[in-house]
Structures are given as C-alpha cells and as structure tokens.
C-alpha cells in the first residue's frame, strides 16, 4: 500500500492526498510536478527512475479501503537535491526513457 507522503522532497510543497501535483517513482520518492518537470527532468535524484502521477486514496469507504481505515502517511522527507551530485545522475539518464534506464 502506498504511503502517500505529504510533501515534496525537494521544495517541501504540501502534497495532500487529493493533490493533482504529486508525482512518485517506483520507490515512492515524492516530488511536486513543478520540481519533476523543471528541475529533475523526470529523473529521480534518489534512484534514477522516472515519475508517474501519484494515485489518490479514496475518502469514501464503499469498498472498505479508504483514508479512514488506511490513513495517508504523515512522514515528511525534506532533502533538497544536491545540484552537483544530481547533475551526474541527470546526465546519465535524462535522454533515456525511464523504462529503459
């Protein structure tokens, strides 16, 4: 089950459960769409993977699976990218489709 982290790891922007701006990689590294597009260029600084729009956990419990029974995460991870370190990762992966990295 996704943790649904509450903020962008790079800029600390709030990304609540219903955010249309939350993006995640396969390890659930969570960034806002602006950071993914403008800074990271769809390259995760932690794993080198690509990003997809994070799903939203339902708030209504029609199926028994919802925010009430499975709350979203509260753990904030705020670690702005180290531009020098990230440039090595970005240069290695930016021209390669995420599924082929």
GROMACS .gro file of C-alpha atoms in nm:
model
  101
    1UNK     CA    1   0.000   0.000   0.000
    2UNK     CA    2   0.132   0.345  -0.090
    3UNK     CA    3   0.245   0.562   0.197
    4UNK     CA    4   0.114   0.880   0.027
    5UNK     CA    5   0.376   1.117   0.164
    6UNK     CA    6   0.253   1.468   0.243
    7UNK     CA    7   0.520   1.693   0.089
    8UNK     CA    8   0.766   1.736  -0.198
    9UNK     CA    9   1.112   1.607  -0.105
   10UNK     CA   10   1.283   1.894  -0.286
   11UNK     CA   11   1.078   2.210  -0.215
   12UNK     CA   12   0.862   2.088   0.077
   13UNK     CA   13   0.540   2.192  -0.101
   14UNK     CA   14   0.232   2.034   0.062
   15UNK     CA   15   0.101   1.740  -0.142
   16UNK     CA   16  -0.217   1.621   0.030
   17UNK     CA   17  -0.393   1.302  -0.069
   18UNK     CA   18  -0.609   1.482  -0.327
   19UNK     CA   19  -0.322   1.673  -0.491
   20UNK     CA   20  -0.304   1.668  -0.871
   21UNK     CA   21   0.061   1.774  -0.846
   22UNK     CA   22   0.206   1.475  -0.659
   23UNK     CA   23   0.447   1.258  -0.857
   24UNK     CA   24   0.618   0.938  -0.739
   25UNK     CA   25   0.887   0.699  -0.859
   26UNK     CA   26   0.874   0.323  -0.806
   27UNK     CA   27   1.025   0.368  -0.457
   28UNK     CA   28   0.759   0.626  -0.364
   29UNK     CA   29   1.005   0.915  -0.370
   30UNK     CA   30   0.757   1.202  -0.378
   31UNK     CA   31   0.801   1.532  -0.560
   32UNK     CA   32   0.569   1.801  -0.692
   33UNK     CA   33   0.505   1.823  -1.066
   34UNK     CA   34   0.697   2.152  -1.092
   35UNK     CA   35   1.014   2.001  -0.945
   36UNK     CA   36   0.980   1.687  -1.160
   37UNK     CA   37   0.934   1.887  -1.481
   38UNK     CA   38   1.150   2.193  -1.425
   39UNK     CA   39   1.438   2.071  -1.208
   40UNK     CA   40   1.454   1.691  -1.215
   41UNK     CA   41   1.356   1.646  -1.581
   42UNK     CA   42   1.173   1.324  -1.491
   43UNK     CA   43   1.483   1.170  -1.330
   44UNK     CA   44   1.454   1.070  -0.964
   45UNK     CA   45   1.758   1.202  -0.775
   46UNK     CA   46   1.742   0.906  -0.536
   47UNK     CA   47   1.710   0.608  -0.772
   48UNK     CA   48   1.739   0.740  -1.129
   49UNK     CA   49   1.390   0.621  -1.219
   50UNK     CA   50   1.109   0.816  -1.380
   51UNK     CA   51   0.794   0.958  -1.225
   52UNK     CA   52   0.423   0.895  -1.258
   53UNK     CA   53   0.126   1.081  -1.117
   54UNK     CA   54   0.058   0.958  -0.764
   55UNK     CA   55  -0.283   0.795  -0.719
   56UNK     CA   56  -0.532   0.927  -0.465
   57UNK     CA   57  -0.665   0.713  -0.182
   58UNK     CA   58  -1.048   0.715  -0.177
   59UNK     CA   59  -1.212   0.910   0.103
   60UNK     CA   60  -1.541   0.720   0.081
   61UNK     CA   61  -1.539   0.367   0.223
   62UNK     CA   62  -1.768   0.197  -0.025
   63UNK     CA   63  -1.522  -0.091  -0.067
   64UNK     CA   64  -1.376  -0.082   0.284
   65UNK     CA   65  -1.050   0.063   0.155
   66UNK     CA   66  -1.028   0.434   0.224
   67UNK     CA   67  -0.846   0.709   0.409
   68UNK     CA   68  -1.049   0.644   0.726
   69UNK     CA   69  -0.933   0.282   0.751
   70UNK     CA   70  -0.592   0.330   0.587
   71UNK     CA   71  -0.473   0.684   0.665
   72UNK     CA   72  -0.225   0.856   0.437
   73UNK     CA   73   0.133   0.899   0.553
   74UNK     CA   74   0.250   1.181   0.777
   75UNK     CA   75   0.625   1.127   0.741
   76UNK     CA   76   0.778   1.427   0.569
   77UNK     CA   77   1.101   1.377   0.378
   78UNK     CA   78   1.266   1.708   0.302
   79UNK     CA   79   1.606   1.678   0.142
   80UNK     CA   80   1.659   1.932  -0.135
   81UNK     CA   81   1.872   1.795  -0.415
   82UNK     CA   82   2.245   1.847  -0.417
   83UNK     CA   83   2.279   2.000  -0.764
   84UNK     CA   84   2.636   1.881  -0.817
   85UNK     CA   85   2.557   1.522  -0.719
   86UNK     CA   86   2.229   1.525  -0.912
   87UNK     CA   87   2.393   1.652  -1.233
   88UNK     CA   88   2.586   1.324  -1.257
   89UNK     CA   89   2.261   1.125  -1.232
   90UNK     CA   90   2.075   1.362  -1.465
   91UNK     CA   91   2.345   1.348  -1.733
   92UNK     CA   92   2.346   0.969  -1.720
   93UNK     CA   93   1.968   0.925  -1.753
   94UNK     CA   94   1.798   1.235  -1.897
   95UNK     CA   95   1.792   1.115  -2.259
   96UNK     CA   96   1.683   0.761  -2.179
   97UNK     CA   97   1.319   0.655  -2.149
   98UNK     CA   98   1.252   0.568  -1.781
   99UNK     CA   99   1.158   0.206  -1.862
  100UNK     CA  100   1.494   0.157  -2.036
  101UNK     CA  101   1.725   0.308  -1.772
   0.00000   0.00000   0.00000
